[in-house]
PDB file of C-alpha atoms in Angstrom:
ATOM      1  CA  LEU A 217    -178.180  65.153-207.327  1.00 63.00           C
ATOM      2  CA  TYR A 218    -178.142  65.465-203.509  1.00 65.00           C
ATOM      3  CA  GLN A 219    -179.248  62.577-201.369  1.00 76.00           C
ATOM      4  CA  GLY A 220    -179.819  62.391-197.676  1.00 79.00           C
ATOM      5  CA  SER A 221    -181.501  64.482-195.046  1.00 79.00           C
ATOM      6  CA  THR A 222    -180.748  67.687-193.244  1.00 76.00           C
ATOM      7  CA  PHE A 223    -181.592  67.969-189.577  1.00 75.00           C
ATOM      8  CA  MET A 224    -181.568  71.161-187.587  1.00 76.00           C
ATOM      9  CA  PHE A 225    -181.984  71.661-183.855  1.00 70.00           C
ATOM     10  CA  SER A 226    -181.221  74.242-181.220  1.00 69.00           C
ATOM     11  CA  LEU A 227    -180.106  73.959-177.647  1.00 64.00           C
ATOM     12  CA  PRO A 228    -180.407  76.570-174.934  1.00 63.00           C
ATOM     13  CA  LEU A 229    -177.098  78.081-173.887  1.00 53.00           C
ATOM     14  CA  PHE A 230    -176.520  78.824-170.231  1.00 49.00           C
ATOM     15  CA  ILE A 231    -173.358  80.718-169.407  1.00 43.00           C
ATOM     16  CA  GLU A 232    -172.226  81.016-165.819  1.00 43.00           C
ATOM     17  CA  SER A 233    -170.960  84.367-164.787  1.00 40.00           C
ATOM     18  CA  PHE A 234    -167.228  84.227-164.077  1.00 38.00           C
ATOM     19  CA  ASP A 235    -164.224  86.356-164.789  1.00 42.00           C
ATOM     20  CA  LEU A 236    -161.795  85.003-167.358  1.00 40.00           C
ATOM     21  CA  SER A 237    -159.427  87.947-166.956  1.00 43.00           C
ATOM     22  CA  ASP A 238    -157.474  86.179-164.226  1.00 48.00           C
ATOM     23  CA  SER A 239    -157.466  89.132-161.846  1.00 47.00           C
ATOM     24  CA  PHE A 240    -154.764  87.578-159.644  1.00 50.00           C
ATOM     25  CA  ALA A 241    -152.201  87.870-162.417  1.00 47.00           C
ATOM     26  CA  LEU A 242    -153.392  91.219-163.727  1.00 48.00           C
ATOM     27  CA  SER A 243    -153.473  93.172-160.490  1.00 55.00           C
ATOM     28  CA  PRO A 244    -150.105  93.146-158.712  1.00 63.00           C
ATOM     29  CA  GLN A 245    -150.145  92.078-155.093  1.00 71.00           C
ATOM     30  CA  LYS A 246    -147.595  92.989-152.462  1.00 73.00           C
ATOM     31  CA  GLY A 247    -145.117  90.202-151.751  1.00 80.00           C
ATOM     32  CA  ILE A 248    -145.923  88.273-154.934  1.00 90.00           C
ATOM     33  CA  CYS A 249    -143.241  87.750-157.578  1.00 94.00           C
ATOM     34  CA  TYR A 250    -144.416  87.857-161.211  1.00 95.00           C
ATOM     35  CA  SER A 251    -141.087  87.170-162.880  1.00 95.00           C
ATOM     36  CA  PHE A 252    -138.750  84.221-162.418  1.00 97.00           C
ATOM     37  CA  PRO A 253    -135.590  84.910-164.435  1.00 96.00           C
ATOM     38  CA  GLN A 254    -132.854  82.318-164.173  1.00 95.00           C
ATOM     39  CA  LYS A 255    -135.490  79.557-163.747  1.00 97.00           C
ATOM     40  CA  THR A 256    -135.996  76.709-166.191  1.00 97.00           C
ATOM     41  CA  ALA A 257    -139.094  74.541-166.592  1.00 98.00           C
ATOM     42  CA  LEU A 258    -139.777  71.275-168.360  1.00 97.00           C
ATOM     43  CA  LEU A 259    -143.289  71.263-169.802  1.00 98.00           C
ATOM     44  CA  VAL A 260    -144.755  67.815-170.430  1.00 98.00           C
ATOM     45  CA  GLU A 261    -148.008  67.988-172.387  1.00 97.00           C
ATOM     46  CA  ASP A 262    -149.222  65.954-175.371  1.00 95.00           C
ATOM     47  CA  ASP A 263    -152.026  68.283-176.488  1.00 94.00           C
ATOM     48  CA  LEU A 264    -150.713  70.954-178.882  1.00 93.00           C
ATOM     49  CA  ASN A 265    -153.137  73.648-177.712  1.00 94.00           C
ATOM     50  CA  GLY A 266    -152.484  72.816-174.071  1.00 94.00           C
ATOM     51  CA  MET A 267    -148.743  73.011-174.701  1.00 96.00           C
ATOM     52  CA  LYS A 268    -149.038  76.395-176.432  1.00 96.00           C
ATOM     53  CA  LEU A 269    -151.088  77.796-173.558  1.00 96.00           C
ATOM     54  CA  LEU A 270    -148.650  76.483-170.961  1.00 97.00           C
ATOM     55  CA  GLN A 271    -145.635  77.778-172.915  1.00 97.00           C
ATOM     56  CA  ASN A 272    -147.221  81.214-173.265  1.00 97.00           C
ATOM     57  CA  ILE A 273    -148.004  81.454-169.562  1.00 97.00           C
ATOM     58  CA  VAL A 274    -144.678  80.117-168.285  1.00 98.00           C
ATOM     59  CA  SER A 275    -142.493  82.019-170.745  1.00 97.00           C
ATOM     60  CA  SER A 276    -144.375  85.257-169.951  1.00 97.00           C
ATOM     61  CA  LEU A 277    -143.010  84.824-166.409  1.00 97.00           C
ATOM     62  CA  ASP A 278    -139.418  84.973-167.739  1.00 97.00           C
ATOM     63  CA  ILE A 279    -138.936  81.223-167.281  1.00 98.00           C
ATOM     64  CA  THR A 280    -136.926  79.318-169.868  1.00 97.00           C
ATOM     65  CA  CYS A 281    -139.027  76.425-171.190  1.00 97.00           C
ATOM     66  CA  LEU A 282    -138.184  73.078-172.706  1.00 96.00           C
ATOM     67  CA  SER A 283    -140.994  70.788-173.752  1.00 97.00           C
ATOM     68  CA  ALA A 284    -141.802  67.116-174.183  1.00 97.00           C
ATOM     69  CA  GLU A 285    -144.903  65.522-175.659  1.00 96.00           C
ATOM     70  CA  THR A 286    -144.486  62.097-174.061  1.00 96.00           C
ATOM     71  CA  GLY A 287    -143.409  60.677-170.747  1.00 95.00           C
ATOM     72  CA  LEU A 288    -140.462  58.872-172.320  1.00 95.00           C
ATOM     73  CA  ALA A 289    -139.236  62.100-173.918  1.00 96.00           C
ATOM     74  CA  ALA A 290    -139.519  63.863-170.549  1.00 96.00           C
ATOM     75  CA  ILE A 291    -137.518  61.144-168.785  1.00 95.00           C
ATOM     76  CA  ASN A 292    -134.843  61.285-171.502  1.00 94.00           C
ATOM     77  CA  ILE A 293    -134.543  65.061-171.195  1.00 95.00           C
ATOM     78  CA  LEU A 294    -134.267  64.842-167.410  1.00 93.00           C
ATOM     79  CA  ASN A 295    -131.684  62.043-167.658  1.00 91.00           C
ATOM     80  CA  SER A 296    -129.547  64.192-169.960  1.00 92.00           C
ATOM     81  CA  ASN A 297    -128.458  66.021-166.782  1.00 77.00           C
ATOM     82  CA  ALA A 298    -130.196  69.217-167.834  1.00 82.00           C
ATOM     83  CA  HIS A 299    -131.000  71.525-164.936  1.00 92.00           C
ATOM     84  CA  PHE A 300    -134.669  72.208-164.257  1.00 96.00           C
ATOM     85  CA  ASP A 301    -136.199  74.199-161.449  1.00 97.00           C
ATOM     86  CA  VAL A 302    -139.716  72.826-161.983  1.00 98.00           C
ATOM     87  CA  VAL A 303    -141.594  70.277-164.103  1.00 98.00           C
ATOM     88  CA  PHE A 304    -145.155  70.853-165.299  1.00 98.00           C
ATOM     89  CA  LEU A 305    -146.514  67.359-165.913  1.00 98.00           C
ATOM     90  CA  ASP A 306    -149.788  66.409-167.556  1.00 97.00           C
ATOM     91  CA  ILE A 307    -151.370  63.435-165.810  1.00 96.00           C
ATOM     92  CA  ARG A 308    -152.684  61.795-168.997  1.00 93.00           C
ATOM     93  CA  LEU A 309    -150.056  61.164-171.630  1.00 95.00           C
ATOM     94  CA  PRO A 310    -150.197  58.728-174.557  1.00 93.00           C
ATOM     95  CA  ASP A 311    -147.300  56.518-173.533  1.00 95.00           C
ATOM     96  CA  MET A 312    -147.138  56.648-169.727  1.00 93.00           C
ATOM     97  CA  ASP A 313    -149.281  57.597-166.779  1.00 92.00           C
ATOM     98  CA  GLY A 314    -148.271  60.949-165.262  1.00 94.00           C
ATOM     99  CA  TYR A 315    -148.164  59.418-161.793  1.00 96.00           C
ATOM    100  CA  GLU A 316    -145.654  56.814-162.961  1.00 95.00           C
ATOM    101  CA  ILE A 317    -143.558  59.510-164.623  1.00 96.00           C
ATOM    102  CA  ALA A 318    -143.549  61.491-161.359  1.00 96.00           C
ATOM    103  CA  LYS A 319    -142.455  58.383-159.485  1.00 95.00           C
ATOM    104  CA  LEU A 320    -139.560  57.893-161.915  1.00 94.00           C
ATOM    105  CA  ILE A 321    -138.545  61.547-161.715  1.00 94.00           C
ATOM    106  CA  LYS A 322    -138.641  61.562-157.915  1.00 94.00           C
ATOM    107  CA  SER A 323    -136.572  58.361-157.708  1.00 93.00           C
ATOM    108  CA  SER A 324    -133.675  59.914-159.613  1.00 90.00           C
ATOM    109  CA  ARG A 325    -134.184  63.654-158.985  1.00 92.00           C
ATOM    110  CA  PRO A 326    -136.119  64.051-155.708  1.00 94.00           C
ATOM    111  CA  ASP A 327    -135.287  67.749-155.474  1.00 94.00           C
ATOM    112  CA  ILE A 328    -137.252  68.792-158.590  1.00 96.00           C
ATOM    113  CA  PRO A 329    -140.728  70.119-157.808  1.00 98.00           C
ATOM    114  CA  ILE A 330    -143.421  68.693-160.073  1.00 98.00           C
ATOM    115  CA  ILE A 331    -146.668  70.517-160.765  1.00 98.00           C
ATOM    116  CA  ALA A 332    -149.483  68.277-161.992  1.00 97.00           C
ATOM    117  CA  GLN A 333    -151.882  69.547-164.604  1.00 96.00           C
ATOM    118  CA  SER A 334    -155.094  67.672-165.235  1.00 95.00           C
ATOM    119  CA  ALA A 335    -158.655  68.065-166.409  1.00 91.00           C
ATOM    120  CA  HIS A 336    -159.778  66.160-163.301  1.00 90.00           C
ATOM    121  CA  ALA A 337    -160.686  68.308-160.319  1.00 87.00           C
ATOM    122  CA  PHE A 338    -161.724  65.637-157.833  1.00 90.00           C
ATOM    123  CA  ILE A 339    -160.194  65.718-154.358  1.00 91.00           C
ATOM    124  CA  GLU A 340    -159.113  62.080-154.810  1.00 93.00           C
ATOM    125  CA  ASP A 341    -156.964  63.094-157.780  1.00 92.00           C
ATOM    126  CA  LYS A 342    -155.270  65.838-155.771  1.00 93.00           C
ATOM    127  CA  GLU A 343    -154.646  63.441-152.880  1.00 94.00           C
ATOM    128  CA  LYS A 344    -153.175  60.849-155.234  1.00 95.00           C
ATOM    129  CA  ALA A 345    -150.871  63.506-156.684  1.00 95.00           C
ATOM    130  CA  GLU A 346    -149.608  64.316-153.184  1.00 95.00           C
ATOM    131  CA  LEU A 347    -148.862  60.628-152.585  1.00 94.00           C
ATOM    132  CA  TYR A 348    -146.768  60.519-155.756  1.00 95.00           C
ATOM    133  CA  GLY A 349    -144.711  63.533-154.725  1.00 95.00           C
ATOM    134  CA  PHE A 350    -146.298  66.314-156.745  1.00 97.00           C
ATOM    135  CA  SER A 351    -145.713  69.763-155.265  1.00 97.00           C
ATOM    136  CA  ALA A 352    -148.974  71.166-156.646  1.00 97.00           C
ATOM    137  CA  TYR A 353    -152.045  70.116-158.613  1.00 97.00           C
ATOM    138  CA  LEU A 354    -153.555  72.485-161.186  1.00 97.00           C
ATOM    139  CA  THR A 355    -156.756  71.793-163.063  1.00 95.00           C
ATOM    140  CA  LYS A 356    -157.308  72.695-166.684  1.00 93.00           C
ATOM    141  CA  PRO A 357    -157.896  75.134-168.162  1.00 91.00           C
ATOM    142  CA  LEU A 358    -154.741  76.535-166.634  1.00 94.00           C
ATOM    143  CA  VAL A 359    -154.944  79.942-165.015  1.00 94.00           C
ATOM    144  CA  LYS A 360    -151.903  82.198-164.989  1.00 96.00           C
ATOM    145  CA  GLY A 361    -152.639  83.538-161.512  1.00 95.00           C
ATOM    146  CA  LEU A 362    -152.686  80.057-159.998  1.00 96.00           C
ATOM    147  CA  ILE A 363    -149.423  79.175-161.701  1.00 97.00           C
ATOM    148  CA  ILE A 364    -147.871  82.361-160.279  1.00 96.00           C
ATOM    149  CA  LYS A 365    -149.183  81.470-156.836  1.00 96.00           C
ATOM    150  CA  GLU A 366    -147.700  77.957-156.958  1.00 97.00           C
ATOM    151  CA  LEU A 367    -144.351  79.176-158.293  1.00 97.00           C
ATOM    152  CA  ASN A 368    -144.140  81.692-155.450  1.00 96.00           C
ATOM    153  CA  LYS A 369    -144.737  78.867-152.972  1.00 96.00           C
ATOM    154  CA  LEU A 370    -141.952  76.832-154.584  1.00 96.00           C
ATOM    155  CA  PHE A 371    -139.312  79.495-155.047  1.00 94.00           C
ATOM    156  CA  TYR A 372    -139.883  81.992-152.209  1.00 90.00           C
TER     157      TYR A 372
END
């Protein structure tokens, strides 16, 4: 009735010790703002789970969020004359390179700060983002405390 083989194996699991609680965001610090009412963000992310995480973090900071899954959709939203205080832009999107999208955004709306989000944490990637006009470069997985820190730099 059943054909084929079953293989079983085990691998050792090594877990580094680190704190996932994001202590920066959980323990209030003097001079740090944790709420940004009246601010609006465009979130550009093609991964559904990544988008949900980003939406949860940004909206928990009292920021109104609009989202786009592609670079073209992001450009169209920005060209509709909607007001945005910040753009969170994934570097790898299915239709366009995030660096090219940033270049297009900066050519028409140079005043909008753009925060890059990427799985790449190499210094070369961060330097390239600076050359393309990004205000900040965050590596995935995104950490709420680092987002708060960057937003404070941008708005205060």
